[in-house]
mmCIF file of C-alpha atoms in Angstrom:
data_model
loop_
_atom_site.group_PDB
_atom_site.id
_atom_site.type_symbol
_atom_site.label_atom_id
_atom_site.label_comp_id
_atom_site.label_asym_id
_atom_site.label_seq_id
_atom_site.Cartn_x
_atom_site.Cartn_y
_atom_site.Cartn_z
ATOM 1 C CA UNK A 617 36.440 -39.513 8.512
ATOM 2 C CA UNK A 618 33.786 -40.027 11.552
ATOM 3 C CA UNK A 619 33.129 -43.903 10.760
ATOM 4 C CA UNK A 620 34.896 -46.382 13.216
ATOM 5 C CA UNK A 621 34.587 -49.158 10.509
ATOM 6 C CA UNK A 622 37.788 -51.293 9.822
ATOM 7 C CA UNK A 623 39.302 -50.077 7.082
ATOM 8 C CA UNK A 624 40.752 -53.497 6.047
ATOM 9 C CA UNK A 625 43.038 -52.139 2.913
ATOM 10 C CA UNK A 626 44.888 -50.032 5.516
ATOM 11 C CA UNK A 627 45.522 -52.739 7.763
ATOM 12 C CA UNK A 628 46.798 -54.942 4.353
ATOM 13 C CA UNK A 629 49.026 -51.868 3.612
ATOM 14 C CA UNK A 630 50.452 -52.059 7.279
ATOM 15 C CA UNK A 631 51.784 -55.582 6.644
ATOM 16 C CA UNK A 632 52.938 -54.525 3.366
ATOM 17 C CA UNK A 633 55.057 -51.812 4.631
ATOM 18 C CA UNK A 634 56.250 -53.699 7.859
ATOM 19 C CA UNK A 635 57.589 -56.475 5.465
ATOM 20 C CA UNK A 636 59.533 -53.719 3.685
ATOM 21 C CA UNK A 637 60.924 -52.365 6.786
ATOM 22 C CA UNK A 638 62.395 -55.860 7.659
ATOM 23 C CA UNK A 639 63.588 -56.523 4.060
ATOM 24 C CA UNK A 640 65.344 -53.217 3.938
ATOM 25 C CA UNK A 641 67.130 -53.766 7.180
ATOM 26 C CA UNK A 642 67.913 -57.493 5.760
ATOM 27 C CA UNK A 643 69.046 -56.064 2.591
ATOM 28 C CA UNK A 644 71.266 -53.962 4.216
ATOM 29 C CA UNK A 645 73.162 -56.834 6.261
ATOM 30 C CA UNK A 646 73.855 -58.691 2.932
ATOM 31 C CA UNK A 647 75.260 -56.035 0.890
ATOM 32 C CA UNK A 648 73.107 -52.782 0.223
ATOM 33 C CA UNK A 649 74.397 -49.512 1.413
ATOM 34 C CA UNK A 650 72.916 -48.142 5.042
ATOM 35 C CA UNK A 651 73.497 -48.177 8.775
ATOM 36 C CA UNK A 652 72.272 -51.316 10.523
ATOM 37 C CA UNK A 653 73.426 -53.492 13.569
ATOM 38 C CA UNK A 654 75.404 -56.004 11.412
ATOM 39 C CA UNK A 655 76.621 -55.526 7.737
ATOM 40 C CA UNK A 656 78.047 -58.992 6.643
ATOM 41 C CA UNK A 657 79.156 -58.099 3.190
ATOM 42 C CA UNK A 658 79.324 -55.218 0.679
ATOM 43 C CA UNK A 659 77.832 -55.926 -2.812
ATOM 44 C CA UNK A 660 79.641 -55.693 -5.671
ATOM 45 C CA UNK A 661 78.238 -54.743 -9.285
ATOM 46 C CA UNK A 662 75.735 -55.738 -10.736
ATOM 47 C CA UNK A 663 74.151 -56.768 -7.388
ATOM 48 C CA UNK A 664 74.733 -53.201 -5.541
ATOM 49 C CA UNK A 665 72.354 -51.308 -8.468
ATOM 50 C CA UNK A 666 69.505 -53.441 -7.618
ATOM 51 C CA UNK A 667 70.197 -53.643 -3.775
ATOM 52 C CA UNK A 668 70.431 -49.913 -3.791
ATOM 53 C CA UNK A 669 67.516 -49.214 -5.836
ATOM 54 C CA UNK A 670 65.468 -51.187 -3.313
ATOM 55 C CA UNK A 671 66.738 -49.261 -0.325
ATOM 56 C CA UNK A 672 66.515 -46.117 -1.914
ATOM 57 C CA UNK A 673 62.953 -46.434 -3.285
ATOM 58 C CA UNK A 674 61.576 -47.618 0.092
ATOM 59 C CA UNK A 675 63.317 -45.006 1.931
ATOM 60 C CA UNK A 676 61.511 -42.704 -0.353
ATOM 61 C CA UNK A 677 57.900 -43.544 0.781
ATOM 62 C CA UNK A 678 57.587 -45.978 3.065
ATOM 63 C CA UNK A 679 58.149 -44.068 6.376
ATOM 64 C CA UNK A 680 56.117 -40.906 5.371
ATOM 65 C CA UNK A 681 53.247 -43.398 4.494
ATOM 66 C CA UNK A 682 53.807 -44.742 8.019
ATOM 67 C CA UNK A 683 53.817 -41.547 9.509
ATOM 68 C CA UNK A 684 50.535 -40.273 7.562
ATOM 69 C CA UNK A 685 48.734 -43.556 8.360
ATOM 70 C CA UNK A 686 49.614 -43.101 12.100
ATOM 71 C CA UNK A 687 48.500 -39.265 12.379
ATOM 72 C CA UNK A 688 45.279 -40.112 10.540
ATOM 73 C CA UNK A 689 44.317 -42.863 13.288
ATOM 74 C CA UNK A 690 45.794 -40.439 15.931
ATOM 75 C CA UNK A 691 43.376 -37.854 14.713
ATOM 76 C CA UNK A 692 40.638 -40.121 14.817
ATOM 77 C CA UNK A 693 41.633 -41.571 18.196
ATOM 78 C CA UNK A 694 41.863 -38.455 19.849
ATOM 79 C CA UNK A 695 37.946 -37.384 18.823
ATOM 80 C CA UNK A 696 36.684 -40.839 20.065
ATOM 81 C CA UNK A 697 38.519 -40.702 23.652
ATOM 82 C CA UNK A 698 38.855 -38.485 26.481
ATOM 83 C CA UNK A 699 42.291 -36.535 26.753
ATOM 84 C CA UNK A 700 43.034 -38.942 29.777
ATOM 85 C CA UNK A 701 42.212 -42.045 28.173
ATOM 86 C CA UNK A 702 44.032 -40.987 24.986
ATOM 87 C CA UNK A 703 46.803 -40.329 26.917
ATOM 88 C CA UNK A 704 47.098 -43.217 28.761
ATOM 89 C CA UNK A 705 46.898 -45.491 25.605
ATOM 90 C CA UNK A 706 49.615 -43.635 23.795
ATOM 91 C CA UNK A 707 52.152 -44.193 27.065
ATOM 92 C CA UNK A 708 51.083 -47.917 26.875
ATOM 93 C CA UNK A 709 51.288 -48.415 22.930
ATOM 94 C CA UNK A 710 54.158 -46.103 22.582
ATOM 95 C CA UNK A 711 55.969 -45.545 25.736
ATOM 96 C CA UNK A 712 56.465 -49.139 27.045
ATOM 97 C CA UNK A 713 58.031 -50.247 23.704
ATOM 98 C CA UNK A 714 60.211 -47.343 23.624
ATOM 99 C CA UNK A 715 61.443 -47.996 27.410
ATOM 100 C CA UNK A 716 61.864 -51.877 26.741
ATOM 101 C CA UNK A 717 63.767 -51.357 23.247
ATOM 102 C CA UNK A 718 65.926 -48.870 24.870
ATOM 103 C CA UNK A 719 67.015 -50.787 27.867
ATOM 104 C CA UNK A 720 66.665 -54.330 27.045
ATOM 105 C CA UNK A 721 66.050 -55.036 23.075
ATOM 106 C CA UNK A 722 68.684 -52.599 21.597
ATOM 107 C CA UNK A 723 71.319 -54.415 24.445
ATOM 108 C CA UNK A 724 70.191 -57.721 23.368
ATOM 109 C CA UNK A 725 70.801 -57.073 19.477
ATOM 110 C CA UNK A 726 74.264 -55.802 19.936
ATOM 111 C CA UNK A 727 75.012 -58.752 22.321
ATOM 112 C CA UNK A 728 73.953 -61.222 19.664
ATOM 113 C CA UNK A 729 75.841 -59.432 17.236
ATOM 114 C CA UNK A 730 79.109 -59.380 19.307
ATOM 115 C CA UNK A 731 78.910 -62.725 21.096
ATOM 116 C CA UNK A 732 77.606 -65.165 18.201
ATOM 117 C CA UNK A 733 79.049 -63.280 15.559
ATOM 118 C CA UNK A 734 82.190 -61.439 16.386
ATOM 119 C CA UNK A 735 82.632 -63.994 18.951
ATOM 120 C CA UNK A 736 83.298 -61.248 21.858
ATOM 121 C CA UNK A 737 84.166 -62.298 25.281
ATOM 122 C CA UNK A 738 81.187 -60.607 26.903
ATOM 123 C CA UNK A 739 77.701 -61.494 28.771
ATOM 124 C CA UNK A 740 74.453 -59.960 28.211
ATOM 125 C CA UNK A 741 74.632 -58.468 31.648
ATOM 126 C CA UNK A 742 77.671 -56.272 30.420
ATOM 127 C CA UNK A 743 75.302 -54.998 27.510
ATOM 128 C CA UNK A 744 72.386 -54.210 30.089
ATOM 129 C CA UNK A 745 74.425 -52.017 32.172
ATOM 130 C CA UNK A 746 76.336 -50.307 29.934
ATOM 131 C CA UNK A 747 74.755 -47.279 28.740
ATOM 132 C CA UNK A 748 76.514 -47.110 25.400
ATOM 133 C CA UNK A 749 74.429 -50.169 24.349
ATOM 134 C CA UNK A 750 71.230 -48.678 25.129
ATOM 135 C CA UNK A 751 69.532 -46.923 22.260
ATOM 136 C CA UNK A 752 66.055 -46.529 20.229
ATOM 137 C CA UNK A 753 67.541 -48.147 17.286
ATOM 138 C CA UNK A 754 64.568 -48.573 14.460
ATOM 139 C CA UNK A 755 62.066 -47.146 17.260
ATOM 140 C CA UNK A 756 63.024 -43.856 16.496
ATOM 141 C CA UNK A 757 59.689 -43.799 14.411
ATOM 142 C CA UNK A 758 57.933 -44.614 17.650
ATOM 143 C CA UNK A 759 59.685 -41.915 19.642
ATOM 144 C CA UNK A 760 58.928 -39.451 16.706
ATOM 145 C CA UNK A 761 55.184 -40.728 16.857
ATOM 146 C CA UNK A 762 55.232 -40.181 20.771
ATOM 147 C CA UNK A 763 56.560 -36.375 20.263
ATOM 148 C CA UNK A 764 53.921 -35.752 17.745
ATOM 149 C CA UNK A 765 51.218 -36.935 19.824
ATOM 150 C CA UNK A 766 52.499 -34.490 23.042
ATOM 151 C CA UNK A 767 52.501 -31.553 20.444
ATOM 152 C CA UNK A 768 49.480 -32.222 18.620
ATOM 153 C CA UNK A 769 47.231 -33.046 21.671
ATOM 154 C CA UNK A 770 46.789 -29.415 22.910
ATOM 155 C CA UNK A 771 45.813 -27.995 19.033
ATOM 156 C CA UNK A 772 43.591 -30.746 18.799
ATOM 157 C CA UNK A 773 41.480 -29.642 21.872
ATOM 158 C CA UNK A 774 41.444 -25.999 20.119
ATOM 159 C CA UNK A 775 38.448 -27.381 17.979
ATOM 160 C CA UNK A 776 40.593 -26.529 14.880
ATOM 161 C CA UNK A 777 39.568 -28.133 11.629
ATOM 162 C CA UNK A 778 41.303 -27.156 8.669
ATOM 163 C CA UNK A 779 39.071 -27.433 5.309
ATOM 164 C CA UNK A 780 40.939 -28.930 2.274
ATOM 165 C CA UNK A 781 39.688 -30.603 -0.328
ATOM 166 C CA UNK A 782 41.926 -33.321 -1.728
ATOM 167 C CA UNK A 783 44.724 -31.715 -3.892
ATOM 168 C CA UNK A 784 45.111 -31.438 -7.482
ATOM 169 C CA UNK A 785 47.963 -32.826 -9.495
ATOM 170 C CA UNK A 786 49.622 -29.286 -9.713
ATOM 171 C CA UNK A 787 49.566 -28.689 -5.942
ATOM 172 C CA UNK A 788 50.653 -32.411 -5.307
ATOM 173 C CA UNK A 789 53.624 -31.822 -7.370
ATOM 174 C CA UNK A 790 54.580 -28.141 -6.075
ATOM 175 C CA UNK A 791 54.187 -29.604 -2.620
ATOM 176 C CA UNK A 792 56.710 -32.419 -3.524
ATOM 177 C CA UNK A 793 59.321 -29.889 -4.829
ATOM 178 C CA UNK A 794 59.005 -27.601 -1.809
ATOM 179 C CA UNK A 795 59.708 -30.529 0.578
ATOM 180 C CA UNK A 796 62.426 -32.093 -1.707
ATOM 181 C CA UNK A 797 64.328 -28.399 -1.774
ATOM 182 C CA UNK A 798 63.752 -28.001 2.041
ATOM 183 C CA UNK A 799 65.514 -31.579 2.574
ATOM 184 C CA UNK A 800 68.176 -30.748 -0.250
ATOM 185 C CA UNK A 801 69.074 -27.713 1.966
ATOM 186 C CA UNK A 802 69.059 -29.468 5.210
ATOM 187 C CA UNK A 803 71.743 -31.819 3.692
ATOM 188 C CA UNK A 804 74.196 -29.493 2.711
ATOM 189 C CA UNK A 805 74.668 -29.363 6.346
ATOM 190 C CA UNK A 806 73.315 -32.921 7.442
ATOM 191 C CA UNK A 807 74.433 -35.726 4.815
ATOM 192 C CA UNK A 808 71.782 -38.681 4.727
ATOM 193 C CA UNK A 809 72.952 -41.234 7.395
ATOM 194 C CA UNK A 810 73.378 -38.212 9.931
ATOM 195 C CA UNK A 811 71.267 -38.857 13.147
ATOM 196 C CA UNK A 812 70.896 -36.974 16.171
ATOM 197 C CA UNK A 813 72.847 -38.578 18.947
ATOM 198 C CA UNK A 814 70.953 -40.349 21.830
ATOM 199 C CA UNK A 815 67.776 -40.226 19.743
ATOM 200 C CA UNK A 816 68.543 -41.711 16.429
ATOM 201 C CA UNK A 817 66.454 -39.296 14.724
ATOM 202 C CA UNK A 818 67.170 -38.843 11.219
ATOM 203 C CA UNK A 819 66.795 -35.141 10.490
ATOM 204 C CA UNK A 820 67.826 -35.256 6.595
ATOM 205 C CA UNK A 821 64.477 -37.170 6.212
ATOM 206 C CA UNK A 822 62.263 -35.222 8.354
ATOM 207 C CA UNK A 823 60.711 -32.569 6.363
ATOM 208 C CA UNK A 824 58.717 -35.266 4.622
ATOM 209 C CA UNK A 825 58.073 -36.778 7.945
ATOM 210 C CA UNK A 826 56.797 -33.785 9.534
ATOM 211 C CA UNK A 827 54.727 -32.911 6.418
ATOM 212 C CA UNK A 828 53.098 -36.651 6.195
ATOM 213 C CA UNK A 829 52.211 -36.234 10.126
ATOM 214 C CA UNK A 830 50.342 -33.038 9.574
ATOM 215 C CA UNK A 831 48.892 -33.998 6.415
ATOM 216 C CA UNK A 832 47.802 -37.274 7.975
ATOM 217 C CA UNK A 833 45.413 -35.262 10.403
ATOM 218 C CA UNK A 834 44.072 -32.837 7.568
ATOM 219 C CA UNK A 835 43.468 -36.146 5.334
ATOM 220 C CA UNK A 836 41.223 -37.518 8.560
ATOM 221 C CA UNK A 837 39.601 -34.223 8.722
ATOM 222 C CA UNK A 838 38.547 -33.743 5.286
ATOM 223 C CA UNK A 839 38.073 -37.468 4.192
ATOM 224 C CA UNK A 840 40.775 -37.604 1.666
ATOM 225 C CA UNK A 841 41.241 -41.322 1.574
ATOM 226 C CA UNK A 842 37.695 -41.607 0.178
ATOM 227 C CA UNK A 843 38.553 -38.919 -2.501
ATOM 228 C CA UNK A 844 41.262 -41.004 -4.044
ATOM 229 C CA UNK A 845 39.738 -42.581 -7.033
ATOM 230 C CA UNK A 846 41.046 -45.821 -8.477
ATOM 231 C CA UNK A 847 41.476 -44.309 -11.988
ATOM 232 C CA UNK A 848 44.021 -41.236 -10.366
ATOM 233 C CA UNK A 849 45.660 -44.061 -8.045
ATOM 234 C CA UNK A 850 46.689 -46.042 -11.128
ATOM 235 C CA UNK A 851 48.149 -43.000 -12.932
ATOM 236 C CA UNK A 852 49.990 -41.940 -10.032
ATOM 237 C CA UNK A 853 51.336 -45.774 -9.642
ATOM 238 C CA UNK A 854 52.412 -45.852 -12.967
ATOM 239 C CA UNK A 855 54.194 -42.646 -12.695
ATOM 240 C CA UNK A 856 55.950 -44.163 -9.561
ATOM 241 C CA UNK A 857 57.082 -46.952 -11.778
ATOM 242 C CA UNK A 858 58.614 -45.002 -14.544
ATOM 243 C CA UNK A 859 60.575 -42.972 -11.863
ATOM 244 C CA UNK A 860 61.861 -45.948 -10.258
ATOM 245 C CA UNK A 861 62.743 -47.920 -13.200
ATOM 246 C CA UNK A 862 63.767 -45.863 -15.413
ATOM 247 C CA UNK A 863 64.555 -42.261 -13.959
ATOM 248 C CA UNK A 864 66.547 -43.428 -10.706
ATOM 249 C CA UNK A 865 68.916 -46.177 -12.754
ATOM 250 C CA UNK A 866 69.786 -43.332 -15.250
ATOM 251 C CA UNK A 867 70.413 -40.702 -12.215
ATOM 252 C CA UNK A 868 72.525 -43.191 -10.339
ATOM 253 C CA UNK A 869 74.595 -43.975 -13.389
ATOM 254 C CA UNK A 870 75.227 -40.918 -14.567
ATOM 255 C CA UNK A 871 75.588 -39.464 -10.864
ATOM 256 C CA UNK A 872 77.344 -42.157 -9.328
ATOM 257 C CA UNK A 873 79.936 -42.500 -12.360
ATOM 258 C CA UNK A 874 80.923 -38.549 -11.763
ATOM 259 C CA UNK A 875 81.447 -38.390 -8.300
ATOM 260 C CA UNK A 876 80.335 -42.019 -6.595
ATOM 261 C CA UNK A 877 77.555 -42.399 -4.287
ATOM 262 C CA UNK A 878 78.763 -39.439 -1.798
ATOM 263 C CA UNK A 879 77.489 -36.956 -4.312
ATOM 264 C CA UNK A 880 73.723 -38.166 -3.561
ATOM 265 C CA UNK A 881 73.657 -38.146 0.303
ATOM 266 C CA UNK A 882 74.563 -34.322 0.879
ATOM 267 C CA UNK A 883 76.314 -31.192 -0.504
ATOM 268 C CA UNK A 884 76.038 -28.306 -2.793
ATOM 269 C CA UNK A 885 75.985 -31.294 -5.658
ATOM 270 C CA UNK A 886 73.054 -31.746 -8.401
ATOM 271 C CA UNK A 887 73.112 -35.239 -7.378
ATOM 272 C CA UNK A 888 71.659 -34.734 -4.127
ATOM 273 C CA UNK A 889 69.292 -32.094 -5.464
ATOM 274 C CA UNK A 890 67.909 -34.554 -7.918
ATOM 275 C CA UNK A 891 67.541 -37.428 -5.391
ATOM 276 C CA UNK A 892 65.961 -35.162 -3.020
ATOM 277 C CA UNK A 893 63.305 -34.205 -5.543
ATOM 278 C CA UNK A 894 62.674 -37.317 -7.052
ATOM 279 C CA UNK A 895 62.178 -38.817 -3.505
ATOM 280 C CA UNK A 896 59.323 -36.634 -2.929
ATOM 281 C CA UNK A 897 57.674 -37.409 -6.279
ATOM 282 C CA UNK A 898 57.905 -40.963 -5.500
ATOM 283 C CA UNK A 899 56.572 -40.489 -2.317
ATOM 284 C CA UNK A 900 53.529 -38.776 -3.117
ATOM 285 C CA UNK A 901 53.177 -41.146 -6.441
ATOM 286 C CA UNK A 902 53.418 -44.443 -4.153
ATOM 287 C CA UNK A 903 51.183 -43.238 -1.458
ATOM 288 C CA UNK A 904 48.302 -42.355 -3.493
ATOM 289 C CA UNK A 905 48.917 -45.240 -5.903
ATOM 290 C CA UNK A 906 48.825 -47.534 -3.096
ATOM 291 C CA UNK A 907 46.144 -46.422 -1.033
ATOM 292 C CA UNK A 908 43.958 -46.213 -4.159
ATOM 293 C CA UNK A 909 45.089 -49.518 -5.193
ATOM 294 C CA UNK A 910 44.693 -51.470 -1.956
ATOM 295 C CA UNK A 911 41.265 -49.663 -1.616
ATOM 296 C CA UNK A 912 40.229 -51.182 -4.877
ATOM 297 C CA UNK A 913 42.183 -54.875 -4.720
ATOM 298 C CA UNK A 914 42.598 -55.785 -1.034
ATOM 299 C CA UNK A 915 39.945 -54.401 1.102
ATOM 300 C CA UNK A 916 39.124 -57.467 3.173
ATOM 301 C CA UNK A 917 41.015 -60.050 4.893
ATOM 302 C CA UNK A 918 40.994 -63.472 5.994
ATOM 303 C CA UNK A 919 41.997 -65.067 9.019
ATOM 304 C CA UNK A 920 45.855 -65.541 8.081
ATOM 305 C CA UNK A 921 45.583 -61.389 7.067
ATOM 306 C CA UNK A 922 43.737 -60.628 10.507
ATOM 307 C CA UNK A 923 46.681 -62.424 12.387
ATOM 308 C CA UNK A 924 49.196 -60.871 10.530
ATOM 309 C CA UNK A 925 47.760 -57.372 10.758
ATOM 310 C CA UNK A 926 47.763 -57.699 14.555
ATOM 311 C CA UNK A 927 51.345 -58.756 14.915
ATOM 312 C CA UNK A 928 52.719 -56.181 12.521
ATOM 313 C CA UNK A 929 53.582 -53.525 15.205
ATOM 314 C CA UNK A 930 55.131 -56.567 17.058
ATOM 315 C CA UNK A 931 57.267 -57.069 14.212
ATOM 316 C CA UNK A 932 58.631 -53.813 14.113
ATOM 317 C CA UNK A 933 59.423 -53.736 17.757
ATOM 318 C CA UNK A 934 61.052 -57.110 18.103
ATOM 319 C CA UNK A 935 62.585 -57.581 14.287
ATOM 320 C CA UNK A 936 66.075 -56.056 15.010
ATOM 321 C CA UNK A 937 67.073 -58.846 17.388
ATOM 322 C CA UNK A 938 65.331 -61.530 15.392
ATOM 323 C CA UNK A 939 66.949 -60.884 12.049
ATOM 324 C CA UNK A 940 70.522 -59.888 13.779
ATOM 325 C CA UNK A 941 69.891 -63.832 15.245
ATOM 326 C CA UNK A 942 69.011 -64.987 11.864
ATOM 327 C CA UNK A 943 72.287 -63.628 10.374
ATOM 328 C CA UNK A 944 74.226 -65.303 13.357
ATOM 329 C CA UNK A 945 72.464 -68.528 12.797
ATOM 330 C CA UNK A 946 73.661 -68.561 8.957
ATOM 331 C CA UNK A 947 77.077 -66.739 9.258
ATOM 332 C CA UNK A 948 78.650 -69.789 8.234
ATOM 333 C CA UNK A 949 77.024 -69.805 4.778
ATOM 334 C CA UNK A 950 80.093 -67.550 3.412
ATOM 335 C CA UNK A 951 80.776 -69.194 -0.136
ATOM 336 C CA UNK A 952 77.688 -68.431 -1.754
ATOM 337 C CA UNK A 953 76.877 -65.277 -3.648
ATOM 338 C CA UNK A 954 75.439 -62.814 -0.644
ATOM 339 C CA UNK A 955 72.504 -61.830 -2.971
ATOM 340 C CA UNK A 956 71.207 -65.272 -3.463
ATOM 341 C CA UNK A 957 71.720 -65.635 0.560
ATOM 342 C CA UNK A 958 69.550 -62.765 0.940
ATOM 343 C CA UNK A 959 66.912 -63.965 -1.577
ATOM 344 C CA UNK A 960 66.757 -67.520 0.326
ATOM 345 C CA UNK A 961 66.598 -65.977 3.622
ATOM 346 C CA UNK A 962 64.362 -62.990 3.505
ATOM 347 C CA UNK A 963 61.215 -64.982 3.065
ATOM 348 C CA UNK A 964 62.480 -67.074 6.397
ATOM 349 C CA UNK A 965 63.103 -63.754 8.327
ATOM 350 C CA UNK A 966 59.542 -62.505 7.417
ATOM 351 C CA UNK A 967 58.052 -65.758 8.561
ATOM 352 C CA UNK A 968 60.059 -65.822 11.849
ATOM 353 C CA UNK A 969 59.221 -62.170 12.600
ATOM 354 C CA UNK A 970 55.734 -62.542 12.271
ATOM 355 C CA UNK A 971 55.553 -65.699 14.062
ATOM 356 C CA UNK A 972 57.550 -64.841 16.926
ATOM 357 C CA UNK A 973 55.670 -61.389 17.084
ATOM 358 C CA UNK A 974 52.278 -63.472 17.111
ATOM 359 C CA UNK A 975 53.695 -65.782 20.119
ATOM 360 C CA UNK A 976 54.748 -62.716 22.311
ATOM 361 C CA UNK A 977 51.381 -61.276 21.651
ATOM 362 C CA UNK A 978 49.705 -64.297 23.324
ATOM 363 C CA UNK A 979 51.518 -63.497 26.501
ATOM 364 C CA UNK A 980 48.597 -62.209 28.893
ATOM 365 C CA UNK A 981 48.590 -58.508 28.844
ATOM 366 C CA UNK A 982 51.055 -57.858 25.787
ATOM 367 C CA UNK A 983 48.217 -57.280 23.104
ATOM 368 C CA UNK A 984 47.409 -54.284 25.340
ATOM 369 C CA UNK A 985 50.864 -52.953 24.135
ATOM 370 C CA UNK A 986 51.379 -54.720 20.906
#
């Protein structure tokens, strides 16, 4: 797509996706399976099924969609800018947040948890000066984008332009199967939950991410987003709902009853294979469905949506210490059902994250970064 016109529906999808990121991590805090800075409880049944379904579904598509969108606009940005200006912009937009999070926000998040929740006798300075408290945390996504940018830039200068029309249903299903099979093979050795030390890169999901980065560039060069019709998007979205609300509960019940959740995360089990394929089918269906539906129904913005969209990246960068601090503030709520606590606090978490991200962006110079 050569036009530089604003695609409001993609801005609105970014708001939606960043809300899912915050809610996924908050869901882990209050009982869902997963790795996060603070886990207050482990959900019982039947809450566990609903909370696990929420995270499993989001994990299947939302980071892949983030990578697709990011690569799409990376390709557009490279075409508009000189190499020097593009690299400078990427260093500012990606490099500065990575450094700030690694050396400041990650120690801050750990300090909030250990001091205000676990009541350890430590100071924030202890964490700032302790290399074991440093880390990328959820900014592994930004780290990956930075690596992708450095790898893609030389290829972009070769003027290669892959011509490819938008794939048909058969090719999309075949592609989903190949990606799923690849991730299943990786999980024979690296189960879900494994990440590379010091980088937090989660290789059990990375085939999907790499494919989405590559096809985000191809999509830009071949105007794929315009090729997604509302009729096709609606069919894919309905298919995704069937996979989520019908297929997933059946697989979780049958597979979990046999060997528990561990059978799904890796190894030579039918549960791991089915989950890997299911993930990619849902990924393709949700991404196409959301693009088409958002283009039809959400391709405009008012003042509030513009502010939320502008703050979305800031929410991603700052949400870890914010929601851990919120958890610390309400840690005394131990006598209520944890799912109810999640439902009550989740809207507050979103409001606080967007409000603080907006406030931080009002500091002079910050908008150039976030």
